[in-house]
Coordinates of C-alpha atoms and ligand atoms in Angstrom, one line a residue:
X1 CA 46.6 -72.6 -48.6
X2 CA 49.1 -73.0 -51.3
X3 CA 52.2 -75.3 -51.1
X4 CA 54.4 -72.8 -51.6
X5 CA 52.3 -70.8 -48.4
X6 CA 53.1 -74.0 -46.0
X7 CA 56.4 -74.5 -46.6
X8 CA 56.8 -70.5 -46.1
X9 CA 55.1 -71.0 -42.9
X10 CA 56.5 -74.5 -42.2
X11 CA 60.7 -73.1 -43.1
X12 CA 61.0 -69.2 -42.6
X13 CA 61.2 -67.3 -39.4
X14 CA 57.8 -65.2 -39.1
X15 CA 59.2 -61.9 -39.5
X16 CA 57.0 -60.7 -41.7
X17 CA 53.2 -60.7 -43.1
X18 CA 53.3 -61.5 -46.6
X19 CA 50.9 -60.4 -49.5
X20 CA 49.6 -63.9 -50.3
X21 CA 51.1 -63.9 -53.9
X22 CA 53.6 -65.6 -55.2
X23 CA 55.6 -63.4 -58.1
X24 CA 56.7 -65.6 -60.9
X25 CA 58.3 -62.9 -63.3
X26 CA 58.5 -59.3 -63.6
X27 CA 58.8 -57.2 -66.2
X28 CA 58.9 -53.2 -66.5
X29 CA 56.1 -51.5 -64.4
X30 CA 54.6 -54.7 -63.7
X31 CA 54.7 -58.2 -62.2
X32 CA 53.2 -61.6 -62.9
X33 CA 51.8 -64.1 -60.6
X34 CA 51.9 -67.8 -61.1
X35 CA 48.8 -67.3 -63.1
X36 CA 50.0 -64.7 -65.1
X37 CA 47.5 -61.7 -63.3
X38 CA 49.5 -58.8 -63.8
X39 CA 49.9 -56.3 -60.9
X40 CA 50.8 -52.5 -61.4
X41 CA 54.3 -52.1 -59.2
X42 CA 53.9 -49.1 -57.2
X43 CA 56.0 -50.3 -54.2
X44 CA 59.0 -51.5 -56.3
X45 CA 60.1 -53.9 -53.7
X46 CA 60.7 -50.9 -51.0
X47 CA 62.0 -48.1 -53.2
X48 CA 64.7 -50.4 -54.8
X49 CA 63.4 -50.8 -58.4
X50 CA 63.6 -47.0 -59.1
X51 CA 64.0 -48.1 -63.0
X52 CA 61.5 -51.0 -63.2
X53 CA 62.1 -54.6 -63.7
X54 CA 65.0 -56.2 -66.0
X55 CA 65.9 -52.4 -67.2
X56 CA 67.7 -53.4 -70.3
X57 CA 70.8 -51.4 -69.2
X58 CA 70.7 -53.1 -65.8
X59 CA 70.4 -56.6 -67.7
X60 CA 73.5 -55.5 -69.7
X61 CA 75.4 -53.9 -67.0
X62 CA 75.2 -57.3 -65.0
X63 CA 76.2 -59.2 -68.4
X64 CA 79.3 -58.1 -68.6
X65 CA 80.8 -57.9 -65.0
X66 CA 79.6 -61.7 -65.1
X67 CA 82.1 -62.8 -68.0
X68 CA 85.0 -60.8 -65.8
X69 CA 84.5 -62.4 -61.7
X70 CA 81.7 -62.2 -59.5
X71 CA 83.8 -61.3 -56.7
X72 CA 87.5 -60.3 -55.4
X73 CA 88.3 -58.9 -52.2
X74 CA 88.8 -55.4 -50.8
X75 CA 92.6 -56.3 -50.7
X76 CA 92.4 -55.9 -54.6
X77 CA 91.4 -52.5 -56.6
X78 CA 87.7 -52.6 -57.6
X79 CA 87.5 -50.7 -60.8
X80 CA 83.5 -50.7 -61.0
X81 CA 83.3 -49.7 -57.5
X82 CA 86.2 -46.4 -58.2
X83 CA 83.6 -45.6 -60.8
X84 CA 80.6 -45.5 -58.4
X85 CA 82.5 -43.9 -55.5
X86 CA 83.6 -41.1 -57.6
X87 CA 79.8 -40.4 -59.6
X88 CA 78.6 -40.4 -55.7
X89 CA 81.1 -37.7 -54.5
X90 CA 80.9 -36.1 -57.8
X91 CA 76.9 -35.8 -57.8
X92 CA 76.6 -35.0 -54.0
X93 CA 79.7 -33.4 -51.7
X94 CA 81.3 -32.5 -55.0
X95 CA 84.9 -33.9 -52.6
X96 CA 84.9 -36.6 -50.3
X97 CA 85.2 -40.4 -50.0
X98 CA 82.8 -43.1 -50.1
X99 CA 82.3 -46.6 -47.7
X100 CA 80.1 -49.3 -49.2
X101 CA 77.6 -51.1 -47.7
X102 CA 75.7 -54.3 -48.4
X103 CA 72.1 -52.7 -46.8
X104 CA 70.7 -49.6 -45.8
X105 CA 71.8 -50.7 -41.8
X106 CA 74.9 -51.2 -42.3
X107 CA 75.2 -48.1 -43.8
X108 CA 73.8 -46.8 -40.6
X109 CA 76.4 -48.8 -38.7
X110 CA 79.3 -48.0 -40.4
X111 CA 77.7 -44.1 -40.1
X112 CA 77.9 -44.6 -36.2
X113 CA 81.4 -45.8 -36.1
X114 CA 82.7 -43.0 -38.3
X115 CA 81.3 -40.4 -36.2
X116 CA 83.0 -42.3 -33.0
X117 CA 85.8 -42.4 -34.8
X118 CA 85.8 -38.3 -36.4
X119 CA 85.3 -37.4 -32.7
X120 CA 89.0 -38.5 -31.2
X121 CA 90.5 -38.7 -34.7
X122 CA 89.9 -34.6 -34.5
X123 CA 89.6 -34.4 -30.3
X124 CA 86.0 -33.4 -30.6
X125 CA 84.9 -32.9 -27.0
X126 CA 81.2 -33.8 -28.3
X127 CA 79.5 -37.6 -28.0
X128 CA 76.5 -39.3 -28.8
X129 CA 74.2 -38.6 -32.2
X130 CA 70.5 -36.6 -32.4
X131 CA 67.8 -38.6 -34.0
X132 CA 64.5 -38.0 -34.4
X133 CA 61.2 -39.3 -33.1
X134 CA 59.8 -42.1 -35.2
X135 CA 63.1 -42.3 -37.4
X136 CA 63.9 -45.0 -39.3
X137 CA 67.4 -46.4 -40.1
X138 CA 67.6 -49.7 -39.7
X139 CA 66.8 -52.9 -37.9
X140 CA 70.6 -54.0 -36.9
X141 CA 71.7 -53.3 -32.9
X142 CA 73.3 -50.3 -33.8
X143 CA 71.3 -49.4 -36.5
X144 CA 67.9 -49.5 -34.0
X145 CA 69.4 -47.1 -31.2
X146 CA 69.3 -44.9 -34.1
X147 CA 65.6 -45.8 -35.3
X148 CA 63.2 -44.0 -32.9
X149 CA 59.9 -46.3 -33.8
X150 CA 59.0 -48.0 -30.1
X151 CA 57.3 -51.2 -31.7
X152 CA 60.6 -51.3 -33.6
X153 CA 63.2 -51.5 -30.9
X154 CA 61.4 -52.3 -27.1
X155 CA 62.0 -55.4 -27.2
X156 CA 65.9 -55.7 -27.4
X157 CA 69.0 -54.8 -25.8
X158 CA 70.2 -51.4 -26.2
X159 CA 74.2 -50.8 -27.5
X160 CA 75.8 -48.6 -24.7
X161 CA 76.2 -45.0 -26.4
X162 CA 74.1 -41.9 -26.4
X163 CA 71.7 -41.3 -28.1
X164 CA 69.0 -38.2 -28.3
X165 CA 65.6 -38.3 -29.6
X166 CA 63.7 -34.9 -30.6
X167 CA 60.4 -34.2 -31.8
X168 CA 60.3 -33.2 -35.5
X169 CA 60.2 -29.4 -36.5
X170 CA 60.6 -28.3 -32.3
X171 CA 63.7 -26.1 -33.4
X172 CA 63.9 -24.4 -29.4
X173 CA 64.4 -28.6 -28.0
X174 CA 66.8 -29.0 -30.7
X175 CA 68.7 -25.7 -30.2
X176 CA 68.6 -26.8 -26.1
X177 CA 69.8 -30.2 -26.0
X178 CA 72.8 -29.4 -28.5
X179 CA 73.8 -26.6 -26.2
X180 CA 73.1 -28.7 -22.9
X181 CA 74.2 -32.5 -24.0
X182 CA 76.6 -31.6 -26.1
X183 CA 76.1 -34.4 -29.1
X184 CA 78.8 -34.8 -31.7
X185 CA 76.1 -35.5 -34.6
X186 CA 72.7 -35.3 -36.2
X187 CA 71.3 -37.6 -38.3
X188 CA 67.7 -37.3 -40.1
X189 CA 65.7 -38.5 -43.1
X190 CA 65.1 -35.6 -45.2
X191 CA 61.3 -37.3 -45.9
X192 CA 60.8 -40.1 -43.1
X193 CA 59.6 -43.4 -44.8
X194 CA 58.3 -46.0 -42.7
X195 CA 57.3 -43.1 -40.3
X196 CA 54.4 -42.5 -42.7
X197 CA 56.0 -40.6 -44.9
X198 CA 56.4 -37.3 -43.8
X199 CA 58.4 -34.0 -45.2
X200 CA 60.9 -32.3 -43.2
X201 CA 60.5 -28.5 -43.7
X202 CA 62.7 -27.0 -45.3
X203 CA 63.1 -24.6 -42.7
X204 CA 63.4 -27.1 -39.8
X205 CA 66.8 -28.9 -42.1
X206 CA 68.0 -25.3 -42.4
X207 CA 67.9 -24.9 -38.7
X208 CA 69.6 -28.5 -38.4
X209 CA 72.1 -27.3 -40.5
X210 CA 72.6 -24.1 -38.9
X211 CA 73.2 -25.5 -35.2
X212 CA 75.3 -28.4 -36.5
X213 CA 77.6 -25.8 -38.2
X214 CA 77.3 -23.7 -34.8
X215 CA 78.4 -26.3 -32.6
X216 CA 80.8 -28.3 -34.7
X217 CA 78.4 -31.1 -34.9
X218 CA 77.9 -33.7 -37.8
X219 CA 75.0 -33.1 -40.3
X220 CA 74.3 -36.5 -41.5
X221 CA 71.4 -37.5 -44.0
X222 CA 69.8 -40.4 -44.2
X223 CA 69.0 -40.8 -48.3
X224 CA 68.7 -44.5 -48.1
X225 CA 65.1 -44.5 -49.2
X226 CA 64.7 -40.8 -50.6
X227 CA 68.0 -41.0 -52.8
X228 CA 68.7 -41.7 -56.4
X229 CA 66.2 -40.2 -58.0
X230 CA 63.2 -41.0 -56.1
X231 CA 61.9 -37.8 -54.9
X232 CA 62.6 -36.0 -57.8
X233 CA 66.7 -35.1 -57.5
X234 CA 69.1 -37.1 -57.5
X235 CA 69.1 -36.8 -53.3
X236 CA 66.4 -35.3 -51.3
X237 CA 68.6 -33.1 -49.7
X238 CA 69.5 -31.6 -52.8
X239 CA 65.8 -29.9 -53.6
X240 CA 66.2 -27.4 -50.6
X241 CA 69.9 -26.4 -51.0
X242 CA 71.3 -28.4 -47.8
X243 CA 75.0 -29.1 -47.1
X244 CA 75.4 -32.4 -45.6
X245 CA 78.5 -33.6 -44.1
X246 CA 77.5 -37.7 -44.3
X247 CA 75.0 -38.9 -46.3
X248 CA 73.8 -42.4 -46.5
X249 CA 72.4 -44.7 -49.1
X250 CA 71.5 -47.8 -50.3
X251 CA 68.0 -49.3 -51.4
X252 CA 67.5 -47.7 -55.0
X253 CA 71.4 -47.9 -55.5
X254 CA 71.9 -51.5 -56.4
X255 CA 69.1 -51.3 -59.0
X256 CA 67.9 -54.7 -57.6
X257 CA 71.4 -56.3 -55.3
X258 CA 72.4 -55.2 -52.2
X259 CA 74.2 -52.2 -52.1
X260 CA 74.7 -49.0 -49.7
X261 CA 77.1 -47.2 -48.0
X262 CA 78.3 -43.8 -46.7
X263 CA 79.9 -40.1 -48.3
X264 CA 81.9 -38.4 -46.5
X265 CA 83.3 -35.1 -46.6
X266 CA 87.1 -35.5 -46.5
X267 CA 87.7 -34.2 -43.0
X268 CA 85.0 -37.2 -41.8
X269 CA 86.6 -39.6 -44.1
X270 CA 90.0 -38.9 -43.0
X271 CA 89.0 -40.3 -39.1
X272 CA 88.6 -43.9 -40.9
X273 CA 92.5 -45.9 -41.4
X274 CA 93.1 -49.2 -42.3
X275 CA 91.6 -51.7 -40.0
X276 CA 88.8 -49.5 -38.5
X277 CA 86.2 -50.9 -40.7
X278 CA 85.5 -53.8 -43.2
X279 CA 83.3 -56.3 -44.5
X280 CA 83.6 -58.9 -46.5
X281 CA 81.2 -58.3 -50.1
X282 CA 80.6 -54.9 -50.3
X283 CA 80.8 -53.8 -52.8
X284 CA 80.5 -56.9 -54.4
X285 CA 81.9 -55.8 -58.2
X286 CA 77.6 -57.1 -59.8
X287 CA 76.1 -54.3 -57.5
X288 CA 79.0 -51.8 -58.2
X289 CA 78.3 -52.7 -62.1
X290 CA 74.6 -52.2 -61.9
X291 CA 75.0 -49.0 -59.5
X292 CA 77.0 -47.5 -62.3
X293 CA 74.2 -48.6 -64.5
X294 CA 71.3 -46.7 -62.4
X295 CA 73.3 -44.0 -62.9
X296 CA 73.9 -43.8 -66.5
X297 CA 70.0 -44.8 -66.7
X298 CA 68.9 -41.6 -64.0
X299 CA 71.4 -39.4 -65.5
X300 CA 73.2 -39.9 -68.7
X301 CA 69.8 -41.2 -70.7
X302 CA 67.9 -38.7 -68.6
X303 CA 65.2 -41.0 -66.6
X304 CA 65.4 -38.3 -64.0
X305 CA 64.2 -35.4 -66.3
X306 CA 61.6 -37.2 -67.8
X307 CA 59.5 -38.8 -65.1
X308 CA 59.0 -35.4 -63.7
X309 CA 56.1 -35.7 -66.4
X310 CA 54.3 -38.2 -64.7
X311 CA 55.5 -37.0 -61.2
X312 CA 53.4 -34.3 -61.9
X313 CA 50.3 -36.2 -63.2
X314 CA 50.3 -38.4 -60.1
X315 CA 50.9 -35.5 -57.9
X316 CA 47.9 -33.3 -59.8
X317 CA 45.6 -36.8 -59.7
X318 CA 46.4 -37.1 -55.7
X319 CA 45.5 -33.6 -55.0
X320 CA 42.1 -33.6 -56.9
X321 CA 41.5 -37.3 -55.1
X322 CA 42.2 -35.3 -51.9
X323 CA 39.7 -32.3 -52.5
X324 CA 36.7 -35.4 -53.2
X325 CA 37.3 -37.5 -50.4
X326 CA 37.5 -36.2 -47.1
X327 CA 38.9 -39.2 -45.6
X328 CA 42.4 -38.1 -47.3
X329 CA 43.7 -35.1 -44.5
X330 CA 46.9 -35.3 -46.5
X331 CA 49.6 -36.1 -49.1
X332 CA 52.9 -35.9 -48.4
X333 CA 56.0 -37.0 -49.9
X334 CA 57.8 -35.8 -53.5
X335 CA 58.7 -37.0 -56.5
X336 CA 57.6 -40.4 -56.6
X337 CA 57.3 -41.0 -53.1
X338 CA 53.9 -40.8 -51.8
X339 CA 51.9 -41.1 -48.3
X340 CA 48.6 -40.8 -48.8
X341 CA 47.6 -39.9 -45.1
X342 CA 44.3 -41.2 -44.2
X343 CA 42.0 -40.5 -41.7
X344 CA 40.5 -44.1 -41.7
X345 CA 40.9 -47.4 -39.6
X346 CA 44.1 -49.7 -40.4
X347 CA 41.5 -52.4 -41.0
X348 CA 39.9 -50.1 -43.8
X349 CA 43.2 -49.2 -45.3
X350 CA 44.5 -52.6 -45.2
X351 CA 41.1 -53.7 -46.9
X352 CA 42.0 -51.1 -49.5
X353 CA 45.2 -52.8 -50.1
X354 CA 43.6 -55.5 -50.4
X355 CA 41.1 -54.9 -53.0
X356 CA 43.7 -53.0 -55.1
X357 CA 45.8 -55.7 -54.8
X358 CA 42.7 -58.4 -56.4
X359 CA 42.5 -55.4 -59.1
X360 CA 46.0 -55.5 -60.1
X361 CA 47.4 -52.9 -58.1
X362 CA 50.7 -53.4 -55.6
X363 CA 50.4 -50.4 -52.5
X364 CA 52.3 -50.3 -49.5
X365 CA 50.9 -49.5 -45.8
X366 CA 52.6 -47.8 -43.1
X367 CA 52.3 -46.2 -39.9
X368 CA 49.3 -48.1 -39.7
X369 CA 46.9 -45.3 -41.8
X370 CA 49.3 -44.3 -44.7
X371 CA 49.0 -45.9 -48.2
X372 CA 52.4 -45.1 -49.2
X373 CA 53.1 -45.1 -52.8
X374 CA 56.9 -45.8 -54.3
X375 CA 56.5 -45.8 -58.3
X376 CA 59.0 -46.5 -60.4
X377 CA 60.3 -43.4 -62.5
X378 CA 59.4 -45.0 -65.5
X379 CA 55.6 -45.2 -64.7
X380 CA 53.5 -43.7 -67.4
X381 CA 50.8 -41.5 -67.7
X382 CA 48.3 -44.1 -68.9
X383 CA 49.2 -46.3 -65.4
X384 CA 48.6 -43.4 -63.8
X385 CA 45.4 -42.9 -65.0
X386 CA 44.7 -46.7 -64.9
X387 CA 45.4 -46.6 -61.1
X388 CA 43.6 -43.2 -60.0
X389 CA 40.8 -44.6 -61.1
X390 CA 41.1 -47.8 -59.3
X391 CA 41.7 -45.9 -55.8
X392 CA 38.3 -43.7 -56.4
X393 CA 36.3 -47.1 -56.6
X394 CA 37.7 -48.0 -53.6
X395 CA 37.4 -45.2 -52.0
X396 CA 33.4 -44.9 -53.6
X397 CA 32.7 -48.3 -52.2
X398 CA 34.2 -47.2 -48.4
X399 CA 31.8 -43.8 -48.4
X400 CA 28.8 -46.1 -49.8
X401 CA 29.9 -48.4 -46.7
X402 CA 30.4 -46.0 -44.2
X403 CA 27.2 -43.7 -45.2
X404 CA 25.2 -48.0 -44.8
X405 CA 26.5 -48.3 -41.4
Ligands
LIG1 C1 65.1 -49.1 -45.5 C2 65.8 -48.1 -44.7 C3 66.9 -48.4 -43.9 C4 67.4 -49.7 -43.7 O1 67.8 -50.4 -44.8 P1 68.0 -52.0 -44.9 O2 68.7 -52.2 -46.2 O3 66.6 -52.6 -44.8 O4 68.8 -52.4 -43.8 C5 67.5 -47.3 -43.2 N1 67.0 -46.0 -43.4 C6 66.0 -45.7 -44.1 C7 65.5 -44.3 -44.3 C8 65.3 -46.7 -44.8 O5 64.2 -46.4 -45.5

């Protein structure tokens, strides 16, 4: 064991199982280890390095709001966060207003309040929000009534207000309990993310939509991991033509600092007055400045557009993978978020990990079977082709073991 792996142990709560590698720089696509291996990023720190590392705009972007202050207060006007606010509202509800966030659960939290808050602000005889089974939005009291994952939440108190939990895609439990329980709002990740990545259909947010509109009810998005260009649009809610009333970010926003928060539509918005909500940082004027930058990057020099090129080559690499190995039952996902859906052990996906990992290659695991994939838009064809060809050794070397047992 390393020093660096004893004091780990020896000084940090054990809340998580850590790759044992210590990153010493990054760069682009790639980061370096203390003994300068390189590893291909394709997990970009949880879907928050959507432009790689140290994206010269981002380096710039941070530059400059460092020689102005590093922080004010939300008593004072924030000109870099006006900026975002108004690119968000612009690029999604086209009106509205925006709350920021320091993290993706807060984002959920502040969600939660503002629905409370629409529903005697506008005497809405409705209560309680509809969340899916296996949803994930966040770790934080609050947040966790909302995340549906058992091994996420059974072991802690439960905040006092209702909450339902449906089945993905059952449109006839969805269409009872609205009628029957009478919930103010719905909330749902257009692809779920640590569920194991998994789409939506486009049919079943349609449906959403269509009861929420029915009974007066909230449609609220979670975008935090599929938004800002990771699955392709801007939001993932955008590719099949939905009409959100609340979406929520964070994650990719920041380009690297914490940063998230809410959009409203106006008559959401409106609920919140002065006092009802607050924290302290967000936005802290460094995130604002490099949100701004993610944008011009996505948008305005076209990042967006052009990763759609390799976007497809992954996607077209997966699918033959898929046809000539059997183990695969699946890939699911868009853009550049990936499950690859296996039907082997977590020890044998883990191992896979693994050996990628010795090979240069950084994967994610979830939902135990799923090697989930979360590239940064600026991955090139040739790391592509690099990687693909990395997986089908692995994958070789499990059919040679399994065909030996
Ligand atoms: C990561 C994530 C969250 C929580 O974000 P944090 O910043 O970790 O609190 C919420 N919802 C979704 C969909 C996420 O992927």
């Amino acid at each position: 064991m390393t020093d660096w792996q004893q004091l780990d142990q020896q000084y940090l709560m054990n809340t998580y199982q850590r790759y044992p590698l210590m990153i010493k720089r990054a760069e682009g696509n790639y980061i370096y280890d203390e003994h300068d291996q390189a590893y291909l990023d394709l997990f970009t720190g949880l879907a928050v390095n959507t432009l790689g590392h140290r994206h010269p705009r981002l380096l710039q972007a941070i530059q400059q709001q460092l020689e102005l202050y590093l922080h004010i207060s939300n008593n004072f006007l924030n000109p870099p966060a006006i900026k975002l606010a108004q690119r968000l509202v612009k690029h999604t509800l086209g009106t509205g207003k925006v709350f920021f966030t320091n993290s993706g659960a807060e984002s959920s939290e502040a969600l939660i309040k503002l629905i409370h808050k629409w529903t005697q602000f506008h005497q809405v005889d409705r209560e309680g929000i509809v969340v899916i089974k296996n949803s994930f939005h966040g770790r934080t009291l609050g947040a966790l009534r909302l995340t549906r994952q058992n091994s996420v939440y059974q072991d802690f108190p439960a905040p006092d207000f209702p909450i339902f939990e449906v089945e993905a895609e059952d449109q006839a439990e969805l269409a009872a309990l609205c009628e029957q329980s009478r919930p103010a709002a719905i909330l749902v990740e257009p692809i779920m993310g640590s569920g194991g990545v998994i789409s939506l259909s486009k049919e079943y947010l349609l449906f959403i939509q269509s009861i929420a509109q029915k009974h007066k009810m909230l449609f609220c998005i979670d975008e935090i991991q599929t938004g800002m260009g990771r699955t392709g649009t801007l939001f993932a809610y955008q590719a099949d033509q939905l009409d959100p009333d609340c979406i929520l970010f964070a994650k990719g926003i920041g380009g690297g600092l914490p940063l998230g928060g809410v959009i409203a539509k106006d008559h959401v918005a409106n609920a919140f007055k002065p006092g009802d909500h607050g924290t302290t940082f967000a936005p802290s004027p460094l995130s604002a400045a490099l949100g701004n930058a993610v944008f011009d990057v996505l948008l305005d020099d076209g990042l967006l557009e052009e990763s759609q090129r390799s976007v497809h080559a992954l996607w077209s690499a997966l699918t033959d993978l898929q046809e000539e190995f059997q183990v695969i039952s699946r890939i699911d996902g868009r853009g550049m978020m990936i499950g690859i859906h296996t039907q082997l052990s977590t020890t044998q996906v883990k191992e896979i990990q693994k050996r990628l990992l010795n090979n240069g290659f950084l994967v994610n695991v979830t939902a135990q079977t799923v090697i989930r994939l979360l590239p940064p838009l600026t991955l090139t064809i040739e790391e592509i082709n690099l990687f693909i060809k990395a997986l089908t050794n692995e994958l070789k070397q499990l059919k040679h073991l399994q065909s030996s047992k």
